[in-house]
Amino acid sequence: MQQVVTIQPPEFLPRKFKVYQHRQLDKIEALKRVPEEMLFEMKVVANVLPFRVNEYVFNELIDWEKVPNDPIFQLVFPQREMIEPSAYDRMATLMKNGGTTNEIFNLAEQLREEMNPHPAGQVEMNVPTVDGEPLRGMQHKYRETVLFFPSQGQYCHSYCTFCFRWAQFVGKSLRMNSNDADSLHRYLEQHKEVTDLLVTGGDPMVMRTKKLREYLLPLTDAKYDHVQTIRIGSKSLTFWPYRYITDPDSEELLELLETLVKAGKHVSFMAHFNHPQEMRTEVCREAIRRIRATGVQIRCQAPLLRNLNDDADAWAEMWQEQVRLGMVPYYMFVERDTGAKRYFEVPLYRTWEIFRDAYQQVSGLARTVRGPSMSAGPGKVEIQGVTEIHGEKVFVLRFIQGRNPAWVQHPFFAQYDEKATWLHDLKPAFGEEKFFWEDEYAQMSSMG
Ligand SMILES: *Cc1c(COP(=O)(O)O)cnc(C)c1O
Ligand code: SF4
């Protein structure tokens, strides 16, 4: 099952980045293999949810013999059940009746609004200010960590069908971003409690090195000593590993990473892998080797998704493979309550079982992974287990991160419920009326 990692680094020829977007499904040669009806369904959904795929993904990551069950096919190509049947029918009808581009766009906007585009209060809450001005491209939810969304990184090399940030990729009105390196730097300068900067997107690794350098290199100045860690969230190891090998500025990118490390920062590359199949190509492995050679640590995180990776063996293999390639398993997430959730959601009890069954198969080095974790309004809530206490079956939960740091690592209990898929479905156990954090959280939410 496993391939051997070659000792001699292979040679790679420069690759042109060829990408296809939602009106270009017909141009993708590989899709000529799928039945016509399915292709139409894909086009309907691609009008609503973001769609973008590049040649590397469909030529080298997908096993077309297994389509539609291939996990990478599910990761990037839209499926009919990803949107509500009524939404599907409205869009399909409009398309069959020859709706104009404008009509399709307007209907799409409407349907998207019904899909919870901004889960966990992403827009209203967590917006920091500098000198009284709100910074739309930043979020500061947990004391130690600031999230930064550079405006040039507001897309990805390909799009995941389950993306929780999907609203950013469609329609300007929903977008949140920042192009202001200056306000990032000023904010960090004024907030000495911040130890971690998390650069996210979209995917910041779609940016040219020159831009990334403008944001990151100034942080090596002594006035940012408190910012110990720079995290970069990216799915480029899956979608475009050539970024680190043959892109025109890939050498400079690796040099920038090395410079940050040598200046005393801990740089953590937060890789997003959903399935072991993403790590099997030689080019991905070479990209991992090159990033690690700069002194950057790679940590891995991903949501658990029905129809894609709801399988303990796949997770165990993925974590083991990550350790073997020198990466650190970090988080397993619960699929968020947004976008194509209806297609991907797995009940919490089942998510926990899969986590447990995978965790039991791996050695301690892979048990650095935490989860399954819900990134909800009040914080990151981990499902620690299912147990029975005095005859009542309960979920055991804890905060890994809390809007109030004092909530962290404080166990709490919810009634066991096989239908629950998210924190807001859970009710306190033992006849309690509220969870211990609820009043305080309600107060925080009302303050915005
Ligand atoms: C996950 C997350 C972080 C980082 O949390 P860690 O536990 O340090 O990994 C920071 N901010 C937000 C909004 C997050 O969701
Ligand atoms: S890589 Fe991340 S931000 Fe980009 S589409 Fe996938 S989940 Fe969304």
Short mmCIF file of C-alpha atoms and ligand atoms in Angstrom, two decimals:
data_model
loop_
_atom_site.label_atom_id
_atom_site.label_comp_id
_atom_site.label_asym_id
_atom_site.label_seq_id
_atom_site.Cartn_x
_atom_site.Cartn_y
_atom_site.Cartn_z
CA MET A 1 0.00 0.00 0.00
CA GLN A 2 2.80 2.45 0.86
CA GLN A 3 5.31 3.72 -1.64
CA VAL A 4 8.93 4.09 -0.74
CA VAL A 5 10.24 7.65 -0.40
CA THR A 6 13.12 8.01 -2.83
CA ILE A 7 16.47 9.05 -1.39
CA GLN A 8 17.60 10.96 -4.48
CA PRO A 9 15.42 14.05 -4.89
CA PRO A 10 13.68 13.70 -8.25
CA GLU A 11 13.91 16.33 -10.96
CA PHE A 12 10.76 18.26 -11.74
CA LEU A 13 10.04 20.16 -14.91
CA PRO A 14 8.41 23.57 -14.54
CA ARG A 15 4.65 23.21 -14.67
CA LYS A 16 2.18 25.74 -15.97
CA PHE A 17 -0.69 26.32 -13.63
CA LYS A 18 -3.79 25.54 -15.66
CA VAL A 19 -7.05 26.17 -13.86
CA TYR A 20 -10.74 25.65 -14.69
CA GLN A 21 -13.62 27.56 -13.12
CA HIS A 22 -17.36 27.01 -12.95
CA ARG A 23 -18.26 27.84 -16.53
CA GLN A 24 -15.47 25.66 -17.86
CA LEU A 25 -16.60 22.24 -16.67
CA ASP A 26 -17.16 21.28 -20.32
CA LYS A 27 -13.51 21.93 -21.09
CA ILE A 28 -12.18 19.39 -18.60
CA GLU A 29 -11.14 16.42 -20.67
CA ALA A 30 -11.33 13.96 -17.78
CA LEU A 31 -15.02 14.77 -17.23
CA LYS A 32 -15.87 13.31 -20.63
CA ARG A 33 -15.92 10.01 -18.74
CA VAL A 34 -18.81 10.92 -16.46
CA PRO A 35 -22.43 10.46 -17.58
CA GLU A 36 -24.03 13.52 -19.17
CA GLU A 37 -26.69 13.82 -16.48
CA MET A 38 -24.09 13.89 -13.74
CA LEU A 39 -22.14 16.56 -15.58
CA PHE A 40 -25.30 18.69 -15.73
CA GLU A 41 -25.84 18.21 -11.98
CA MET A 42 -22.28 19.31 -11.37
CA LYS A 43 -22.84 22.46 -13.41
CA VAL A 44 -25.98 23.30 -11.44
CA VAL A 45 -24.17 23.05 -8.12
CA ALA A 46 -21.07 24.83 -9.46
CA ASN A 47 -23.30 27.84 -10.11
CA VAL A 48 -24.04 28.05 -6.39
CA LEU A 49 -20.95 26.85 -4.55
CA PRO A 50 -17.46 27.97 -5.55
CA PHE A 51 -15.77 25.74 -8.09
CA ARG A 52 -12.18 25.85 -9.22
CA VAL A 53 -9.82 23.03 -10.04
CA ASN A 54 -6.42 22.74 -11.63
CA GLU A 55 -4.90 20.16 -13.90
CA TYR A 56 -2.55 18.72 -11.31
CA VAL A 57 -5.52 17.84 -9.10
CA PHE A 58 -7.62 16.10 -11.70
CA ASN A 59 -4.77 14.45 -13.58
CA GLU A 60 -2.59 13.30 -10.71
CA LEU A 61 -4.63 13.07 -7.54
CA ILE A 62 -7.89 11.55 -8.75
CA ASP A 63 -8.25 7.87 -9.51
CA TRP A 64 -10.84 8.13 -12.29
CA GLU A 65 -11.60 4.40 -12.07
CA LYS A 66 -13.14 5.10 -8.65
CA VAL A 67 -15.18 8.16 -9.62
CA PRO A 68 -17.61 9.29 -8.20
CA ASN A 69 -16.38 7.63 -5.00
CA ASP A 70 -12.81 8.79 -5.29
CA PRO A 71 -12.12 11.03 -2.26
CA ILE A 72 -10.30 13.73 -4.24
CA PHE A 73 -13.12 13.83 -6.78
CA GLN A 74 -15.47 14.45 -3.85
CA LEU A 75 -13.08 17.06 -2.52
CA VAL A 76 -13.18 19.29 -5.59
CA PHE A 77 -16.08 18.37 -7.87
CA PRO A 78 -19.61 19.43 -6.95
CA GLN A 79 -22.30 16.80 -6.36
CA ARG A 80 -26.04 17.20 -6.64
CA GLU A 81 -26.77 16.52 -2.95
CA MET A 82 -24.48 19.32 -1.79
CA ILE A 83 -27.34 21.79 -2.01
CA GLU A 84 -30.96 21.49 -0.83
CA PRO A 85 -33.26 19.68 -3.30
CA SER A 86 -35.42 22.80 -3.62
CA ALA A 87 -32.36 24.96 -4.34
CA TYR A 88 -31.17 22.39 -6.85
CA ASP A 89 -34.53 22.37 -8.63
CA ARG A 90 -34.71 26.14 -8.86
CA MET A 91 -31.25 26.44 -10.36
CA ALA A 92 -31.67 23.45 -12.68
CA THR A 93 -34.99 24.80 -13.97
CA LEU A 94 -33.54 28.23 -14.60
CA MET A 95 -30.65 26.71 -16.54
CA LYS A 96 -32.89 24.43 -18.62
CA ASN A 97 -35.07 27.42 -19.48
CA GLY A 98 -32.06 29.27 -20.77
CA GLY A 99 -31.67 31.73 -17.89
CA THR A 100 -29.25 34.58 -18.56
CA THR A 101 -25.94 34.89 -16.78
CA ASN A 102 -27.44 37.66 -14.74
CA GLU A 103 -30.48 35.64 -13.67
CA ILE A 104 -28.26 32.71 -12.72
CA PHE A 105 -26.01 34.99 -10.72
CA ASN A 106 -28.94 36.55 -8.85
CA LEU A 107 -30.53 33.23 -8.00
CA ALA A 108 -27.14 31.91 -6.85
CA GLU A 109 -26.76 34.90 -4.51
CA GLN A 110 -30.18 34.16 -2.99
CA LEU A 111 -29.50 30.47 -2.51
CA ARG A 112 -26.14 31.17 -0.89
CA GLU A 113 -27.71 33.43 1.70
CA GLU A 114 -29.74 30.39 2.82
CA MET A 115 -26.57 28.38 3.43
CA ASN A 116 -25.22 30.12 6.55
CA PRO A 117 -22.35 31.85 4.77
CA HIS A 118 -20.73 33.18 7.95
CA PRO A 119 -20.72 30.51 10.66
CA ALA A 120 -19.59 31.12 14.26
CA GLY A 121 -20.13 34.88 14.12
CA GLN A 122 -17.16 35.36 11.79
CA VAL A 123 -18.26 38.73 10.55
CA GLU A 124 -19.89 40.43 13.55
CA MET A 125 -17.58 39.21 16.28
CA ASN A 126 -13.76 39.05 16.60
CA VAL A 127 -13.05 42.14 14.50
CA PRO A 128 -10.10 43.99 16.03
CA THR A 129 -9.54 47.72 15.81
CA VAL A 130 -6.48 49.88 15.47
CA ASP A 131 -6.77 53.49 16.68
CA GLY A 132 -10.54 53.04 16.68
CA GLU A 133 -10.70 51.76 13.08
CA PRO A 134 -12.06 48.24 12.51
CA LEU A 135 -9.66 45.94 10.65
CA ARG A 136 -11.85 43.87 8.36
CA GLY A 137 -9.05 41.55 7.33
CA MET A 138 -8.25 40.36 10.81
CA GLN A 139 -9.85 38.31 13.55
CA HIS A 140 -8.80 38.23 17.14
CA LYS A 141 -10.86 35.68 18.99
CA TYR A 142 -8.42 33.90 21.29
CA ARG A 143 -6.07 36.04 23.34
CA GLU A 144 -2.78 34.67 22.00
CA THR A 145 -3.60 34.33 18.33
CA VAL A 146 -4.44 36.83 15.63
CA LEU A 147 -5.80 35.67 12.28
CA PHE A 148 -4.80 37.67 9.24
CA PHE A 149 -6.50 37.40 5.83
CA PRO A 150 -4.26 39.13 3.29
CA SER A 151 -6.38 40.38 0.40
CA GLN A 152 -4.11 38.79 -2.20
CA GLY A 153 -4.65 35.39 -0.60
CA GLN A 154 -8.43 35.33 -0.84
CA TYR A 155 -8.66 32.33 -3.12
CA CYS A 156 -7.09 28.88 -3.39
CA HIS A 157 -5.34 26.92 -6.13
CA SER A 158 -8.48 24.76 -6.18
CA TYR A 159 -11.60 24.89 -4.07
CA CYS A 160 -12.80 22.27 -1.63
CA THR A 161 -16.47 21.45 -2.00
CA PHE A 162 -16.93 21.54 1.79
CA CYS A 163 -15.07 24.82 2.32
CA PHE A 164 -16.21 26.75 5.39
CA ARG A 165 -14.80 29.95 3.92
CA TRP A 166 -16.68 29.48 0.65
CA ALA A 167 -18.60 32.74 1.02
CA GLN A 168 -15.35 34.64 0.50
CA PHE A 169 -14.95 33.17 -2.96
CA VAL A 170 -18.31 34.23 -4.33
CA GLY A 171 -19.63 37.75 -4.44
CA LYS A 172 -17.79 40.74 -3.06
CA SER A 173 -20.43 41.64 -0.49
CA LEU A 174 -19.57 38.64 1.64
CA ARG A 175 -15.85 39.07 1.48
CA MET A 176 -13.64 40.00 4.38
CA ASN A 177 -10.03 40.76 3.79
CA SER A 178 -7.28 43.30 4.21
CA ASN A 179 -4.49 44.57 2.05
CA ASP A 180 -3.01 46.65 4.72
CA ALA A 181 0.36 45.37 5.88
CA ASP A 182 0.66 48.55 7.85
CA SER A 183 -2.41 47.98 9.99
CA LEU A 184 -1.35 44.38 10.63
CA HIS A 185 2.00 45.59 11.86
CA ARG A 186 0.54 48.40 13.94
CA TYR A 187 -1.98 46.05 15.54
CA LEU A 188 0.70 43.54 16.46
CA GLU A 189 2.91 46.26 17.82
CA GLN A 190 0.13 47.43 20.13
CA HIS A 191 -0.85 43.93 21.30
CA LYS A 192 1.94 42.39 23.30
CA GLU A 193 -0.34 39.57 24.45
CA VAL A 194 -0.29 38.11 20.94
CA THR A 195 2.22 35.30 20.60
CA ASP A 196 0.89 33.76 17.41
CA LEU A 197 0.08 35.21 14.03
CA LEU A 198 -1.96 32.92 11.83
CA VAL A 199 -1.91 33.90 8.17
CA THR A 200 -4.86 32.39 6.41
CA GLY A 201 -7.19 32.93 3.45
CA GLY A 202 -8.24 31.38 1.08
CA ASP A 203 -4.71 30.18 0.83
CA PRO A 204 -1.88 32.65 1.50
CA MET A 205 0.46 30.46 -0.56
CA VAL A 206 -1.30 31.62 -3.75
CA MET A 207 0.45 34.95 -3.14
CA ARG A 208 3.70 35.88 -4.79
CA THR A 209 6.71 35.74 -2.50
CA LYS A 210 7.18 39.48 -2.84
CA LYS A 211 3.80 40.13 -1.17
CA LEU A 212 4.32 37.57 1.55
CA ARG A 213 7.68 39.14 2.32
CA GLU A 214 6.04 42.57 2.78
CA TYR A 215 3.75 41.13 5.41
CA LEU A 216 6.13 38.80 7.19
CA LEU A 217 9.70 40.05 7.00
CA PRO A 218 9.08 43.18 9.15
CA LEU A 219 8.07 40.85 11.98
CA THR A 220 11.72 39.96 12.49
CA ASP A 221 12.19 43.43 14.01
CA ALA A 222 12.76 43.46 17.79
CA LYS A 223 9.48 45.30 18.42
CA TYR A 224 7.65 42.12 17.36
CA ASP A 225 9.59 39.82 19.67
CA HIS A 226 6.35 38.85 21.41
CA VAL A 227 5.11 37.31 18.13
CA GLN A 228 6.94 34.02 18.58
CA THR A 229 5.09 31.97 16.06
CA ILE A 230 3.98 32.56 12.52
CA ARG A 231 1.52 30.02 11.23
CA ILE A 232 0.62 29.79 7.58
CA GLY A 233 -2.55 27.85 6.79
CA SER A 234 -2.37 26.27 3.36
CA LYS A 235 -3.67 23.47 1.20
CA SER A 236 -1.00 24.04 -1.43
CA LEU A 237 0.73 20.73 -0.65
CA THR A 238 -2.37 19.09 -2.06
CA PHE A 239 -3.46 21.57 -4.70
CA TRP A 240 -0.16 22.91 -6.02
CA PRO A 241 3.05 21.45 -4.54
CA TYR A 242 4.93 22.97 -7.49
CA ARG A 243 4.68 26.19 -5.48
CA TYR A 244 7.82 25.06 -3.62
CA ILE A 245 9.65 23.50 -6.55
CA THR A 246 9.22 25.01 -9.99
CA ASP A 247 7.19 28.22 -9.63
CA PRO A 248 9.29 31.22 -10.74
CA ASP A 249 9.64 32.50 -7.17
CA SER A 250 9.74 29.21 -5.28
CA GLU A 251 13.42 29.60 -4.34
CA GLU A 252 12.70 33.04 -2.87
CA LEU A 253 9.75 31.62 -0.98
CA LEU A 254 11.90 28.96 0.67
CA GLU A 255 14.51 31.62 1.44
CA LEU A 256 11.89 33.81 3.10
CA LEU A 257 10.78 30.91 5.30
CA GLU A 258 14.37 30.18 6.24
CA THR A 259 15.04 33.83 7.05
CA LEU A 260 12.09 33.92 9.44
CA VAL A 261 13.30 30.76 11.16
CA LYS A 262 16.86 32.06 11.43
CA ALA A 263 15.54 35.31 12.91
CA GLY A 264 14.16 33.24 15.78
CA LYS A 265 10.54 32.77 14.79
CA HIS A 266 8.82 29.44 15.00
CA VAL A 267 7.18 29.05 11.61
CA SER A 268 4.47 26.46 11.45
CA PHE A 269 3.01 25.45 8.13
CA MET A 270 -0.56 24.36 8.86
CA ALA A 271 -1.17 21.83 6.12
CA HIS A 272 -4.65 20.70 5.26
CA PHE A 273 -4.87 17.01 4.29
CA ASN A 274 -8.21 15.25 4.15
CA HIS A 275 -7.10 11.91 2.83
CA PRO A 276 -3.85 9.91 2.51
CA GLN A 277 -4.29 9.98 -1.28
CA GLU A 278 -3.23 13.66 -1.26
CA MET A 279 0.25 12.82 0.02
CA ARG A 280 1.12 10.06 -2.43
CA THR A 281 2.60 12.02 -5.32
CA GLU A 282 6.35 12.43 -5.54
CA VAL A 283 5.96 16.17 -6.09
CA CYS A 284 4.02 16.55 -2.83
CA ARG A 285 6.71 14.64 -0.95
CA GLU A 286 9.44 16.74 -2.47
CA ALA A 287 7.60 19.93 -1.46
CA ILE A 288 7.35 18.60 2.11
CA ARG A 289 11.11 17.86 2.14
CA ARG A 290 11.94 21.35 0.88
CA ILE A 291 9.71 23.14 3.37
CA ARG A 292 11.12 21.09 6.24
CA ALA A 293 14.66 21.82 5.09
CA THR A 294 14.04 25.52 5.83
CA GLY A 295 13.44 24.71 9.50
CA VAL A 296 9.70 25.17 9.20
CA GLN A 297 7.56 22.65 11.07
CA ILE A 298 4.56 21.23 9.22
CA ARG A 299 1.43 20.49 11.24
CA CYS A 300 -1.65 18.89 9.74
CA GLN A 301 -5.33 19.50 10.26
CA ALA A 302 -8.59 18.65 8.50
CA PRO A 303 -12.29 18.14 8.99
CA LEU A 304 -13.93 14.74 9.01
CA LEU A 305 -16.42 14.51 6.16
CA ARG A 306 -19.05 12.01 5.11
CA ASN A 307 -18.51 10.74 1.55
CA LEU A 308 -14.83 11.69 1.74
CA ASN A 309 -12.96 10.54 4.84
CA ASP A 310 -15.51 9.07 7.29
CA ASP A 311 -13.29 6.06 7.73
CA ALA A 312 -11.01 5.31 10.69
CA ASP A 313 -8.46 3.41 8.59
CA ALA A 314 -8.01 6.37 6.25
CA TRP A 315 -7.33 8.67 9.22
CA ALA A 316 -4.92 6.20 10.84
CA GLU A 317 -3.05 5.81 7.57
CA MET A 318 -3.00 9.56 7.09
CA TRP A 319 -1.61 10.30 10.56
CA GLN A 320 1.02 7.57 10.25
CA GLU A 321 2.06 8.79 6.86
CA GLN A 322 2.30 12.36 8.14
CA VAL A 323 4.62 11.25 10.94
CA ARG A 324 6.72 9.24 8.49
CA LEU A 325 7.11 12.30 6.26
CA GLY A 326 8.15 14.39 9.27
CA MET A 327 4.89 16.24 9.84
CA VAL A 328 2.88 16.58 13.04
CA PRO A 329 -0.82 15.62 13.21
CA TYR A 330 -2.58 18.52 14.93
CA TYR A 331 -6.37 18.76 14.64
CA MET A 332 -9.32 16.71 13.46
CA PHE A 333 -12.25 19.08 13.00
CA VAL A 334 -15.99 18.51 12.94
CA GLU A 335 -17.49 19.72 9.64
CA ARG A 336 -18.83 23.24 10.20
CA ASP A 337 -22.45 24.31 10.00
CA THR A 338 -22.17 26.06 6.65
CA GLY A 339 -22.22 25.53 2.89
CA ALA A 340 -22.59 21.92 1.77
CA LYS A 341 -22.93 20.69 5.36
CA ARG A 342 -25.96 18.58 4.47
CA TYR A 343 -23.76 16.44 2.23
CA PHE A 344 -20.74 16.13 4.49
CA GLU A 345 -22.03 16.15 8.04
CA VAL A 346 -21.46 13.18 10.33
CA PRO A 347 -23.19 12.84 13.71
CA LEU A 348 -20.94 13.83 16.60
CA TYR A 349 -21.04 10.39 18.19
CA ARG A 350 -19.90 8.81 14.91
CA THR A 351 -17.16 11.39 14.39
CA TRP A 352 -15.86 10.60 17.85
CA GLU A 353 -15.98 6.83 17.16
CA ILE A 354 -13.96 7.29 13.98
CA PHE A 355 -11.44 9.43 15.86
CA ARG A 356 -11.16 6.80 18.60
CA ASP A 357 -10.82 3.89 16.17
CA ALA A 358 -8.10 5.71 14.24
CA TYR A 359 -6.28 6.93 17.37
CA GLN A 360 -6.14 3.39 18.74
CA GLN A 361 -4.23 2.24 15.65
CA VAL A 362 -1.31 4.68 15.82
CA SER A 363 1.72 5.16 18.03
CA GLY A 364 2.21 8.00 20.46
CA LEU A 365 3.99 10.12 17.87
CA ALA A 366 0.78 10.41 15.88
CA ARG A 367 -1.30 11.03 19.02
CA THR A 368 -0.35 14.68 18.97
CA VAL A 369 -3.65 15.07 17.13
CA ARG A 370 -6.55 16.58 19.04
CA GLY A 371 -10.22 16.33 18.32
CA PRO A 372 -12.74 15.90 17.07
CA SER A 373 -13.08 19.62 17.60
CA MET A 374 -15.89 22.04 16.77
CA SER A 375 -14.83 25.60 15.97
CA ALA A 376 -17.99 27.17 17.34
CA GLY A 377 -18.89 30.65 18.55
CA PRO A 378 -17.72 30.20 22.16
CA GLY A 379 -14.55 28.35 21.23
CA LYS A 380 -13.02 25.12 20.04
CA VAL A 381 -14.96 22.36 21.74
CA GLU A 382 -13.49 18.88 21.74
CA ILE A 383 -15.58 15.73 22.04
CA GLN A 384 -13.52 13.79 24.53
CA GLY A 385 -15.78 10.79 24.68
CA VAL A 386 -19.09 9.13 25.30
CA THR A 387 -19.73 7.59 28.70
CA GLU A 388 -22.41 6.78 31.23
CA ILE A 389 -22.57 8.57 34.56
CA HIS A 390 -25.12 7.34 37.12
CA GLY A 391 -27.20 5.78 34.37
CA GLU A 392 -27.20 8.80 32.05
CA LYS A 393 -25.39 8.51 28.72
CA VAL A 394 -23.41 11.69 28.03
CA PHE A 395 -20.88 13.36 25.80
CA VAL A 396 -17.78 14.49 27.67
CA LEU A 397 -16.61 17.82 26.26
CA ARG A 398 -13.90 20.37 26.90
CA PHE A 399 -12.74 23.67 25.46
CA ILE A 400 -9.41 23.46 23.63
CA GLN A 401 -9.78 27.21 23.03
CA GLY A 402 -12.28 29.54 24.61
CA ARG A 403 -13.42 33.07 24.04
CA ASN A 404 -12.68 33.28 27.74
CA PRO A 405 -9.36 31.50 28.38
CA ALA A 406 -10.68 30.46 31.81
CA TRP A 407 -13.10 28.04 30.11
CA VAL A 408 -10.27 25.98 28.64
CA GLN A 409 -9.67 22.44 29.91
CA HIS A 410 -12.79 22.49 32.06
CA PRO A 411 -14.76 19.27 31.35
CA PHE A 412 -18.50 19.59 30.78
CA PHE A 413 -21.27 17.22 29.84
CA ALA A 414 -24.05 17.09 27.29
CA GLN A 415 -26.92 14.66 26.85
CA TYR A 416 -26.01 11.92 24.43
CA ASP A 417 -27.83 12.50 21.17
CA GLU A 418 -27.25 10.42 18.05
CA LYS A 419 -28.65 13.09 15.77
CA ALA A 420 -26.51 15.96 17.03
CA THR A 421 -23.99 17.21 14.47
CA TRP A 422 -22.92 20.50 16.07
CA LEU A 423 -22.57 22.24 19.43
CA HIS A 424 -25.91 24.05 19.06
CA ASP A 425 -27.70 20.69 18.89
CA LEU A 426 -26.43 19.68 22.34
CA LYS A 427 -28.28 20.04 25.64
CA PRO A 428 -26.68 20.02 29.08
CA ALA A 429 -26.73 16.68 30.88
CA PHE A 430 -27.99 15.89 34.41
CA GLY A 431 -31.03 18.15 34.13
CA GLU A 432 -28.95 21.34 34.09
CA GLU A 433 -30.50 24.26 32.26
CA LYS A 434 -27.41 25.73 30.72
CA PHE A 435 -23.81 24.94 30.04
CA PHE A 436 -21.44 26.68 32.44
CA TRP A 437 -20.28 29.15 29.77
CA GLU A 438 -23.63 30.05 28.22
CA ASP A 439 -24.53 33.18 30.17
CA GLU A 440 -21.12 34.68 29.75
CA TYR A 441 -21.09 33.88 26.05
CA ALA A 442 -24.53 35.44 25.53
CA GLN A 443 -23.23 38.59 27.15
CA MET A 444 -20.15 38.64 24.90
CA SER A 445 -22.29 38.09 21.78
CA SER A 446 -24.59 40.97 22.64
CA MET A 447 -21.58 43.24 22.94
CA GLY A 448 -20.48 42.17 19.44
C1 LIG B 1 -8.16 27.46 15.84
C2 LIG B 1 -8.11 28.90 15.96
C3 LIG B 1 -6.97 29.52 16.47
C4 LIG B 1 -5.76 28.74 16.93
O1 LIG B 1 -6.03 27.92 18.04
P1 LIG B 1 -4.90 26.94 18.57
O2 LIG B 1 -5.55 26.12 19.64
O3 LIG B 1 -3.79 27.79 19.08
O4 LIG B 1 -4.49 26.10 17.41
C5 LIG B 1 -6.98 30.90 16.57
N1 LIG B 1 -8.03 31.65 16.18
C6 LIG B 1 -9.16 31.08 15.71
C7 LIG B 1 -10.32 31.95 15.34
C8 LIG B 1 -9.23 29.69 15.56
O5 LIG B 1 -10.35 29.13 15.09
S1 SF4 B 2 -8.12 25.11 0.90
FE1 SF4 B 2 -9.22 25.86 2.72
S2 SF4 B 2 -9.94 27.91 2.19
FE2 SF4 B 2 -9.34 26.89 0.27
S3 SF4 B 2 -11.20 25.95 -0.50
FE3 SF4 B 2 -10.21 24.39 0.74
S4 SF4 B 2 -11.09 24.61 2.79
FE4 SF4 B 2 -11.55 26.49 1.63
#
